PDB file of C-alpha atoms in Angstrom:
ATOM      1  CA  MET A 238     -35.945  -0.964   9.468  1.00 47.00           C
ATOM      2  CA  ALA A 239     -34.811   0.987   6.533  1.00 44.00           C
ATOM      3  CA  LYS A 240     -31.842  -1.019   6.091  1.00 42.00           C
ATOM      4  CA  ASN A 241     -33.915  -4.249   5.862  1.00 48.00           C
ATOM      5  CA  ILE A 242     -36.051  -2.717   3.295  1.00 47.00           C
ATOM      6  CA  ARG A 243     -32.907  -1.521   1.255  1.00 46.00           C
ATOM      7  CA  LYS A 244     -31.808  -5.369   1.510  1.00 46.00           C
ATOM      8  CA  ALA A 245     -35.178  -6.624   0.239  1.00 46.00           C
ATOM      9  CA  VAL A 246     -35.137  -4.325  -2.630  1.00 41.00           C
ATOM     10  CA  LEU A 247     -31.467  -5.326  -3.525  1.00 43.00           C
ATOM     11  CA  LEU A 248     -32.621  -8.917  -3.177  1.00 48.00           C
ATOM     12  CA  LEU A 249     -35.460  -8.485  -5.697  1.00 47.00           C
ATOM     13  CA  ALA A 250     -33.128  -6.658  -8.120  1.00 45.00           C
ATOM     14  CA  MET A 251     -30.762  -9.539  -8.189  1.00 46.00           C
ATOM     15  CA  LEU A 252     -33.572 -12.022  -8.578  1.00 46.00           C
ATOM     16  CA  SER A 253     -34.884  -9.849 -11.759  1.00 45.00           C
ATOM     17  CA  VAL A 254     -31.235  -9.936 -13.125  1.00 39.00           C
ATOM     18  CA  ILE A 255     -31.077 -13.804 -12.682  1.00 40.00           C
ATOM     19  CA  VAL A 256     -34.431 -14.314 -14.071  1.00 39.00           C
ATOM     20  CA  GLY A 257     -33.557 -12.351 -17.211  1.00 42.00           C
ATOM     21  CA  MET A 258     -30.267 -14.325 -17.607  1.00 39.00           C
ATOM     22  CA  PHE A 259     -32.283 -17.526 -17.686  1.00 38.00           C
ATOM     23  CA  THR A 260     -35.007 -16.279 -20.016  1.00 36.00           C
ATOM     24  CA  ALA A 261     -32.108 -14.877 -22.571  1.00 34.00           C
ATOM     25  CA  CYS A 262     -30.449 -18.258 -22.438  1.00 32.00           C
ATOM     26  CA  SER A 263     -33.692 -20.103 -23.109  1.00 34.00           C
ATOM     27  CA  ASN A 264     -34.390 -18.009 -26.278  1.00 34.00           C
ATOM     28  CA  LYS A 265     -30.717 -17.648 -27.543  1.00 33.00           C
ATOM     29  CA  LYS A 266     -31.789 -19.320 -30.709  1.00 39.00           C
ATOM     30  CA  SER A 267     -35.000 -17.189 -31.207  1.00 41.00           C
ATOM     31  CA  ASP A 268     -33.617 -13.725 -30.454  1.00 44.00           C
ATOM     32  CA  ASP A 269     -36.774 -12.087 -32.118  1.00 65.00           C
ATOM     33  CA  GLY A 270     -38.978 -14.047 -29.727  1.00 83.00           C
ATOM     34  CA  ARG A 271     -40.105 -16.525 -32.377  1.00 90.00           C
ATOM     35  CA  THR A 272     -41.271 -19.905 -31.042  1.00 95.00           C
ATOM     36  CA  THR A 273     -43.174 -21.294 -34.023  1.00 97.00           C
ATOM     37  CA  PHE A 274     -42.586 -21.760 -37.714  1.00 98.00           C
ATOM     38  CA  THR A 275     -45.526 -22.228 -39.834  1.00 98.00           C
ATOM     39  CA  VAL A 276     -45.029 -23.856 -43.124  1.00 98.00           C
ATOM     40  CA  GLY A 277     -47.777 -23.562 -45.928  1.00 97.00           C
ATOM     41  CA  PHE A 278     -47.828 -26.764 -48.125  1.00 96.00           C
ATOM     42  CA  ASP A 279     -49.751 -28.875 -50.564  1.00 92.00           C
ATOM     43  CA  ALA A 280     -50.979 -31.896 -48.606  1.00 92.00           C
ATOM     44  CA  GLU A 281     -51.295 -33.870 -51.703  1.00 90.00           C
ATOM     45  CA  PHE A 282     -47.903 -33.696 -53.137  1.00 90.00           C
ATOM     46  CA  PRO A 283     -45.799 -36.556 -52.596  1.00 91.00           C
ATOM     47  CA  PRO A 284     -42.870 -36.965 -51.817  1.00 93.00           C
ATOM     48  CA  TYR A 285     -42.642 -33.227 -50.672  1.00 95.00           C
ATOM     49  CA  GLY A 286     -45.558 -33.069 -48.691  1.00 95.00           C
ATOM     50  CA  TYR A 287     -48.555 -35.549 -48.041  1.00 94.00           C
ATOM     51  CA  LYS A 288     -50.552 -37.670 -45.340  1.00 93.00           C
ATOM     52  CA  ASP A 289     -49.082 -40.931 -44.747  1.00 93.00           C
ATOM     53  CA  ASP A 290     -51.152 -44.222 -43.852  1.00 92.00           C
ATOM     54  CA  SER A 291     -51.267 -43.040 -39.982  1.00 95.00           C
ATOM     55  CA  GLY A 292     -52.666 -39.741 -40.931  1.00 94.00           C
ATOM     56  CA  GLU A 293     -49.465 -37.860 -40.354  1.00 96.00           C
ATOM     57  CA  TYR A 294     -48.289 -34.954 -42.642  1.00 97.00           C
ATOM     58  CA  VAL A 295     -44.823 -36.128 -43.990  1.00 97.00           C
ATOM     59  CA  GLY A 296     -42.492 -35.498 -47.022  1.00 96.00           C
ATOM     60  CA  PHE A 297     -38.976 -34.390 -48.031  1.00 97.00           C
ATOM     61  CA  ASP A 298     -39.734 -30.768 -47.540  1.00 97.00           C
ATOM     62  CA  LEU A 299     -41.525 -31.151 -44.276  1.00 98.00           C
ATOM     63  CA  ASP A 300     -38.463 -33.119 -43.008  1.00 97.00           C
ATOM     64  CA  LEU A 301     -36.162 -30.183 -43.941  1.00 97.00           C
ATOM     65  CA  ALA A 302     -38.532 -27.638 -42.208  1.00 97.00           C
ATOM     66  CA  GLN A 303     -38.298 -29.932 -39.052  1.00 97.00           C
ATOM     67  CA  GLU A 304     -34.653 -29.704 -39.248  1.00 97.00           C
ATOM     68  CA  VAL A 305     -34.637 -26.060 -39.436  1.00 96.00           C
ATOM     69  CA  CYS A 306     -36.954 -25.732 -36.387  1.00 97.00           C
ATOM     70  CA  GLU A 307     -35.070 -28.154 -34.211  1.00 96.00           C
ATOM     71  CA  ARG A 308     -31.663 -26.283 -34.876  1.00 95.00           C
ATOM     72  CA  ASN A 309     -33.430 -22.974 -34.188  1.00 95.00           C
ATOM     73  CA  GLY A 310     -35.398 -24.000 -31.040  1.00 95.00           C
ATOM     74  CA  TRP A 311     -38.805 -23.427 -32.812  1.00 97.00           C
ATOM     75  CA  ASN A 312     -41.946 -25.553 -33.045  1.00 98.00           C
ATOM     76  CA  LEU A 313     -42.935 -26.721 -36.472  1.00 98.00           C
ATOM     77  CA  VAL A 314     -46.556 -25.890 -37.594  1.00 98.00           C
ATOM     78  CA  LYS A 315     -47.774 -27.688 -40.690  1.00 98.00           C
ATOM     79  CA  GLN A 316     -50.468 -25.830 -42.476  1.00 97.00           C
ATOM     80  CA  PRO A 317     -51.957 -27.435 -45.408  1.00 96.00           C
ATOM     81  CA  ILE A 318     -53.069 -24.680 -48.169  1.00 95.00           C
ATOM     82  CA  ASP A 319     -54.800 -24.450 -51.323  1.00 91.00           C
ATOM     83  CA  TRP A 320     -51.587 -23.961 -53.702  1.00 88.00           C
ATOM     84  CA  ASP A 321     -53.489 -21.349 -55.862  1.00 87.00           C
ATOM     85  CA  SER A 322     -53.671 -19.281 -52.929  1.00 91.00           C
ATOM     86  CA  LYS A 323     -50.059 -19.540 -51.588  1.00 92.00           C
ATOM     87  CA  ASP A 324     -49.211 -16.013 -52.099  1.00 92.00           C
ATOM     88  CA  MET A 325     -52.268 -14.677 -50.259  1.00 94.00           C
ATOM     89  CA  GLU A 326     -51.538 -17.062 -47.283  1.00 96.00           C
ATOM     90  CA  LEU A 327     -48.042 -15.813 -47.108  1.00 96.00           C
ATOM     91  CA  SER A 328     -48.840 -11.942 -47.492  1.00 94.00           C
ATOM     92  CA  SER A 329     -51.580 -12.184 -44.984  1.00 95.00           C
ATOM     93  CA  GLY A 330     -49.255 -13.747 -42.453  1.00 94.00           C
ATOM     94  CA  SER A 331     -51.184 -16.884 -41.745  1.00 96.00           C
ATOM     95  CA  ILE A 332     -47.997 -18.761 -42.819  1.00 97.00           C
ATOM     96  CA  ASP A 333     -44.150 -17.922 -42.296  1.00 97.00           C
ATOM     97  CA  CYS A 334     -43.219 -19.541 -45.650  1.00 97.00           C
ATOM     98  CA  ILE A 335     -44.259 -21.479 -48.539  1.00 97.00           C
ATOM     99  CA  TRP A 336     -42.413 -24.631 -48.641  1.00 96.00           C
ATOM    100  CA  ASN A 337     -43.420 -27.570 -50.948  1.00 92.00           C
ATOM    101  CA  GLY A 338     -41.733 -28.078 -54.130  1.00 88.00           C
ATOM    102  CA  MET A 339     -42.176 -24.277 -55.113  1.00 91.00           C
ATOM    103  CA  THR A 340     -40.411 -23.789 -58.575  1.00 89.00           C
ATOM    104  CA  VAL A 341     -38.040 -20.939 -58.880  1.00 90.00           C
ATOM    105  CA  SER A 342     -39.355 -18.456 -61.633  1.00 88.00           C
ATOM    106  CA  ASP A 343     -39.517 -14.642 -62.265  1.00 89.00           C
ATOM    107  CA  SER A 344     -43.194 -14.483 -61.049  1.00 87.00           C
ATOM    108  CA  VAL A 345     -42.204 -16.209 -57.742  1.00 90.00           C
ATOM    109  CA  LYS A 346     -39.268 -13.899 -57.231  1.00 93.00           C
ATOM    110  CA  LYS A 347     -41.536 -11.056 -57.903  1.00 92.00           C
ATOM    111  CA  ASN A 348     -44.052 -12.232 -55.005  1.00 90.00           C
ATOM    112  CA  CYS A 349     -41.594 -13.296 -52.428  1.00 94.00           C
ATOM    113  CA  ASP A 350     -38.042 -13.639 -51.240  1.00 96.00           C
ATOM    114  CA  ILE A 351     -36.761 -17.171 -51.929  1.00 96.00           C
ATOM    115  CA  SER A 352     -34.329 -19.427 -50.237  1.00 97.00           C
ATOM    116  CA  ASP A 353     -31.218 -20.989 -52.140  1.00 96.00           C
ATOM    117  CA  ALA A 354     -32.509 -23.892 -54.273  1.00 96.00           C
ATOM    118  CA  TYR A 355     -32.394 -27.268 -52.652  1.00 96.00           C
ATOM    119  CA  ALA A 356     -33.997 -29.654 -55.098  1.00 95.00           C
ATOM    120  CA  GLY A 357     -33.921 -30.150 -58.878  1.00 93.00           C
ATOM    121  CA  ASN A 358     -37.031 -31.138 -60.963  1.00 89.00           C
ATOM    122  CA  SER A 359     -38.737 -31.210 -64.377  1.00 92.00           C
ATOM    123  CA  GLN A 360     -42.230 -31.068 -65.722  1.00 94.00           C
ATOM    124  CA  VAL A 361     -43.338 -34.117 -67.517  1.00 96.00           C
ATOM    125  CA  VAL A 362     -46.340 -35.054 -69.683  1.00 98.00           C
ATOM    126  CA  VAL A 363     -48.058 -38.097 -68.059  1.00 98.00           C
ATOM    127  CA  MET A 364     -50.667 -40.282 -69.839  1.00 98.00           C
ATOM    128  CA  LYS A 365     -51.701 -43.904 -69.981  1.00 97.00           C
ATOM    129  CA  LYS A 366     -48.813 -46.146 -70.806  1.00 96.00           C
ATOM    130  CA  ASP A 367     -50.761 -47.542 -74.023  1.00 95.00           C
ATOM    131  CA  ALA A 368     -50.662 -44.134 -75.289  1.00 95.00           C
ATOM    132  CA  LEU A 369     -46.988 -43.176 -74.897  1.00 95.00           C
ATOM    133  CA  SER A 370     -45.955 -44.541 -78.337  1.00 94.00           C
ATOM    134  CA  LYS A 371     -48.229 -42.201 -79.935  1.00 95.00           C
ATOM    135  CA  TYR A 372     -46.634 -39.018 -78.534  1.00 95.00           C
ATOM    136  CA  LYS A 373     -42.961 -39.176 -78.393  1.00 91.00           C
ATOM    137  CA  ASP A 374     -42.158 -35.572 -78.126  1.00 95.00           C
ATOM    138  CA  LYS A 375     -43.874 -32.287 -77.115  1.00 94.00           C
ATOM    139  CA  ASP A 376     -44.518 -31.396 -80.852  1.00 96.00           C
ATOM    140  CA  ALA A 377     -46.694 -34.518 -81.212  1.00 96.00           C
ATOM    141  CA  VAL A 378     -48.666 -33.435 -78.037  1.00 97.00           C
ATOM    142  CA  LYS A 379     -49.112 -29.886 -79.279  1.00 97.00           C
ATOM    143  CA  ALA A 380     -50.437 -31.082 -82.746  1.00 97.00           C
ATOM    144  CA  ALA A 381     -53.000 -33.189 -81.126  1.00 97.00           C
ATOM    145  CA  ASN A 382     -54.253 -30.453 -78.992  1.00 97.00           C
ATOM    146  CA  LEU A 383     -54.939 -32.840 -76.253  1.00 97.00           C
ATOM    147  CA  THR A 384     -57.034 -32.337 -73.000  1.00 98.00           C
ATOM    148  CA  ILE A 385     -54.413 -31.646 -70.331  1.00 98.00           C
ATOM    149  CA  ALA A 386     -55.276 -31.570 -66.798  1.00 98.00           C
ATOM    150  CA  VAL A 387     -52.927 -29.470 -64.438  1.00 97.00           C
ATOM    151  CA  GLU A 388     -52.778 -28.029 -60.957  1.00 94.00           C
ATOM    152  CA  LYS A 389     -53.888 -24.413 -60.977  1.00 92.00           C
ATOM    153  CA  GLY A 390     -51.107 -22.030 -60.574  1.00 88.00           C
ATOM    154  CA  SER A 391     -48.400 -24.587 -61.056  1.00 90.00           C
ATOM    155  CA  ALA A 392     -45.451 -24.686 -63.469  1.00 90.00           C
ATOM    156  CA  GLY A 393     -47.254 -27.383 -65.136  1.00 94.00           C
ATOM    157  CA  GLU A 394     -50.115 -25.183 -66.064  1.00 95.00           C
ATOM    158  CA  ALA A 395     -47.930 -22.713 -67.739  1.00 93.00           C
ATOM    159  CA  GLU A 396     -46.348 -25.420 -69.793  1.00 95.00           C
ATOM    160  CA  ALA A 397     -49.854 -26.883 -70.649  1.00 97.00           C
ATOM    161  CA  LYS A 398     -50.927 -23.669 -72.150  1.00 97.00           C
ATOM    162  CA  LYS A 399     -48.030 -23.827 -74.641  1.00 96.00           C
ATOM    163  CA  LEU A 400     -49.189 -27.198 -75.792  1.00 97.00           C
ATOM    164  CA  SER A 401     -52.906 -27.045 -75.859  1.00 97.00           C
ATOM    165  CA  ASN A 402     -56.103 -25.042 -76.070  1.00 97.00           C
ATOM    166  CA  ASN A 403     -57.835 -27.543 -73.776  1.00 97.00           C
ATOM    167  CA  VAL A 404     -56.299 -27.167 -70.413  1.00 98.00           C
ATOM    168  CA  VAL A 405     -58.253 -28.208 -67.277  1.00 97.00           C
ATOM    169  CA  SER A 406     -57.032 -26.500 -64.090  1.00 97.00           C
ATOM    170  CA  LEU A 407     -57.610 -28.344 -60.737  1.00 96.00           C
ATOM    171  CA  SER A 408     -56.837 -27.900 -57.133  1.00 90.00           C
ATOM    172  CA  ALA A 409     -54.188 -30.605 -56.790  1.00 91.00           C
ATOM    173  CA  GLN A 410     -51.643 -32.413 -59.058  1.00 92.00           C
ATOM    174  CA  SER A 411     -53.130 -35.631 -57.651  1.00 93.00           C
ATOM    175  CA  ASP A 412     -56.684 -34.555 -59.209  1.00 95.00           C
ATOM    176  CA  ALA A 413     -54.973 -34.226 -62.554  1.00 97.00           C
ATOM    177  CA  LEU A 414     -53.640 -37.728 -62.279  1.00 97.00           C
ATOM    178  CA  LYS A 415     -57.186 -38.762 -61.482  1.00 97.00           C
ATOM    179  CA  GLU A 416     -58.427 -37.191 -64.532  1.00 98.00           C
ATOM    180  CA  VAL A 417     -56.047 -38.925 -66.895  1.00 98.00           C
ATOM    181  CA  LYS A 418     -56.649 -42.546 -64.991  1.00 97.00           C
ATOM    182  CA  SER A 419     -60.534 -42.056 -65.580  1.00 97.00           C
ATOM    183  CA  GLY A 420     -59.998 -40.839 -69.199  1.00 97.00           C
ATOM    184  CA  THR A 421     -61.639 -37.424 -68.670  1.00 97.00           C
ATOM    185  CA  ALA A 422     -58.177 -35.885 -69.675  1.00 98.00           C
ATOM    186  CA  ASP A 423     -55.747 -37.329 -72.261  1.00 98.00           C
ATOM    187  CA  ALA A 424     -52.618 -36.293 -70.206  1.00 98.00           C
ATOM    188  CA  CYS A 425     -51.476 -34.216 -67.246  1.00 98.00           C
ATOM    189  CA  ILE A 426     -48.314 -32.186 -66.770  1.00 98.00           C
ATOM    190  CA  ILE A 427     -46.883 -32.605 -63.166  1.00 96.00           C
ATOM    191  CA  ASP A 428     -43.673 -32.621 -61.402  1.00 92.00           C
ATOM    192  CA  SER A 429     -41.252 -35.715 -62.358  1.00 92.00           C
ATOM    193  CA  THR A 430     -40.477 -36.537 -58.827  1.00 90.00           C
ATOM    194  CA  MET A 431     -44.197 -36.860 -58.085  1.00 92.00           C
ATOM    195  CA  ALA A 432     -44.698 -38.747 -61.343  1.00 94.00           C
ATOM    196  CA  ASN A 433     -42.247 -41.192 -60.212  1.00 91.00           C
ATOM    197  CA  SER A 434     -43.619 -41.761 -56.855  1.00 90.00           C
ATOM    198  CA  MET A 435     -47.340 -41.907 -57.850  1.00 93.00           C
ATOM    199  CA  THR A 436     -47.062 -44.043 -61.097  1.00 94.00           C
ATOM    200  CA  LYS A 437     -44.682 -46.905 -59.917  1.00 90.00           C
ATOM    201  CA  GLU A 438     -45.865 -50.397 -59.716  1.00 89.00           C
ATOM    202  CA  GLY A 439     -48.344 -51.375 -57.155  1.00 89.00           C
ATOM    203  CA  THR A 440     -49.880 -47.739 -56.857  1.00 91.00           C
ATOM    204  CA  ASP A 441     -53.157 -46.479 -58.048  1.00 92.00           C
ATOM    205  CA  PHE A 442     -51.816 -44.863 -61.064  1.00 96.00           C
ATOM    206  CA  SER A 443     -49.363 -47.592 -62.346  1.00 95.00           C
ATOM    207  CA  ASN A 444     -51.184 -47.767 -65.587  1.00 96.00           C
ATOM    208  CA  LEU A 445     -49.879 -44.180 -66.274  1.00 97.00           C
ATOM    209  CA  GLY A 446     -46.280 -43.195 -67.390  1.00 96.00           C
ATOM    210  CA  TYR A 447     -44.286 -40.534 -68.999  1.00 94.00           C
ATOM    211  CA  SER A 448     -41.625 -40.205 -71.561  1.00 91.00           C
ATOM    212  CA  ILE A 449     -41.579 -36.425 -72.440  1.00 94.00           C
ATOM    213  CA  SER A 450     -39.621 -33.888 -70.147  1.00 94.00           C
ATOM    214  CA  LEU A 451     -40.615 -30.262 -70.847  1.00 94.00           C
ATOM    215  CA  THR A 452     -38.306 -28.288 -68.559  1.00 89.00           C
ATOM    216  CA  THR A 453     -35.841 -28.453 -65.899  1.00 90.00           C
ATOM    217  CA  GLU A 454     -36.159 -26.408 -62.838  1.00 90.00           C
ATOM    218  CA  GLU A 455     -35.140 -25.966 -59.135  1.00 93.00           C
ATOM    219  CA  TYR A 456     -37.186 -25.630 -56.127  1.00 94.00           C
ATOM    220  CA  ALA A 457     -36.982 -23.245 -53.162  1.00 96.00           C
ATOM    221  CA  ALA A 458     -38.884 -22.040 -50.147  1.00 97.00           C
ATOM    222  CA  GLY A 459     -40.629 -18.692 -50.368  1.00 97.00           C
ATOM    223  CA  PHE A 460     -40.906 -16.015 -47.696  1.00 98.00           C
ATOM    224  CA  ARG A 461     -42.270 -12.467 -47.333  1.00 96.00           C
ATOM    225  CA  LYS A 462     -40.410  -9.660 -48.896  1.00 95.00           C
ATOM    226  CA  GLY A 463     -37.545  -8.519 -46.486  1.00 94.00           C
ATOM    227  CA  SER A 464     -38.007 -11.278 -44.119  1.00 94.00           C
ATOM    228  CA  ASP A 465     -35.041 -12.235 -42.092  1.00 94.00           C
ATOM    229  CA  LEU A 466     -36.160 -15.956 -42.165  1.00 96.00           C
ATOM    230  CA  THR A 467     -34.660 -16.277 -45.751  1.00 96.00           C
ATOM    231  CA  ALA A 468     -31.227 -15.902 -44.469  1.00 96.00           C
ATOM    232  CA  GLU A 469     -31.777 -18.115 -41.420  1.00 96.00           C
ATOM    233  CA  VAL A 470     -33.186 -21.003 -43.650  1.00 97.00           C
ATOM    234  CA  ASN A 471     -30.222 -20.646 -46.024  1.00 97.00           C
ATOM    235  CA  ARG A 472     -27.866 -20.962 -43.040  1.00 97.00           C
ATOM    236  CA  ILE A 473     -29.469 -24.288 -42.029  1.00 97.00           C
ATOM    237  CA  LEU A 474     -29.810 -25.427 -45.578  1.00 97.00           C
ATOM    238  CA  ALA A 475     -26.126 -25.033 -45.888  1.00 97.00           C
ATOM    239  CA  GLU A 476     -25.506 -26.989 -42.766  1.00 97.00           C
ATOM    240  CA  LEU A 477     -27.625 -29.682 -44.087  1.00 97.00           C
ATOM    241  CA  LYS A 478     -25.820 -30.228 -47.183  1.00 96.00           C
ATOM    242  CA  THR A 479     -22.463 -30.082 -45.329  1.00 96.00           C
ATOM    243  CA  ASP A 480     -23.363 -32.639 -42.568  1.00 97.00           C
ATOM    244  CA  GLY A 481     -24.962 -35.221 -45.042  1.00 97.00           C
ATOM    245  CA  THR A 482     -28.536 -34.709 -43.634  1.00 97.00           C
ATOM    246  CA  MET A 483     -29.679 -33.586 -47.133  1.00 96.00           C
ATOM    247  CA  ASP A 484     -28.386 -36.615 -48.753  1.00 96.00           C
ATOM    248  CA  LYS A 485     -30.085 -38.935 -46.417  1.00 97.00           C
ATOM    249  CA  LEU A 486     -33.258 -37.349 -47.055  1.00 97.00           C
ATOM    250  CA  SER A 487     -32.986 -37.379 -50.747  1.00 95.00           C
ATOM    251  CA  GLU A 488     -32.315 -41.303 -50.446  1.00 95.00           C
ATOM    252  CA  LYS A 489     -35.307 -41.484 -48.016  1.00 95.00           C
ATOM    253  CA  TYR A 490     -37.766 -39.973 -50.512  1.00 93.00           C
ATOM    254  CA  GLY A 491     -36.212 -40.463 -53.849  1.00 90.00           C
ATOM    255  CA  VAL A 492     -35.525 -36.703 -54.541  1.00 92.00           C
ATOM    256  CA  ASN A 493     -32.924 -35.106 -56.804  1.00 91.00           C
ATOM    257  CA  LEU A 494     -30.943 -32.446 -55.106  1.00 94.00           C
ATOM    258  CA  ALA A 495     -30.164 -29.018 -56.612  1.00 92.00           C
ATOM    259  CA  LYS A 496     -26.560 -29.010 -58.303  1.00 83.00           C
TER     260      LYS A 496
END
């Protein structure tokens, strides 16, 4: 009888080892137990993050995040956020990273760890096309003290405050474009890639354009200070550059890659 009990105990022990081995194998890409990766993004910021005609959240940055997840065995959770609250969302733990055309700056570096830069960009002054000939450089814009619409907390807002005392801060860059289209603002300052996407022929803002570039900048994803996700995302970004995936996504969305 005792012999049978010992055999049963030994069998259970062996089964426990086997189950443990399978569990370890299934999680070999997520050693910390992570199964999801929650990305905070501005849902009105094409081509980096936006809702397509079918109601799906898509974009260059979201495609990059999806690649990171697929190569780590994680499920991507796309979490639209108020861009002005991005730091609070990150520090509270409601998102794992900020990934949506975030300009690398000293203030950003102070609040979070950042990935390697993956895209290049500039801030541009957008206005109605029939007004472009009046304002050929930023000095002309500054002298006129125009009403300039911007997204609150954006790099464009910082630039606008250098040019005008009449800055209107809104919740999204798309709202800033609407202000210019309606005539309630003389101009807006937004990202050049978004300006190219939103003002091309056949769009709602095709009567708008730009000729003034104010800054050159780079985009990166932001993580909580000390997060091991920064190094892991950098590893995948390097893979995506090497295997050509980054170039394909750049062509698909019309995004300039970081040099």
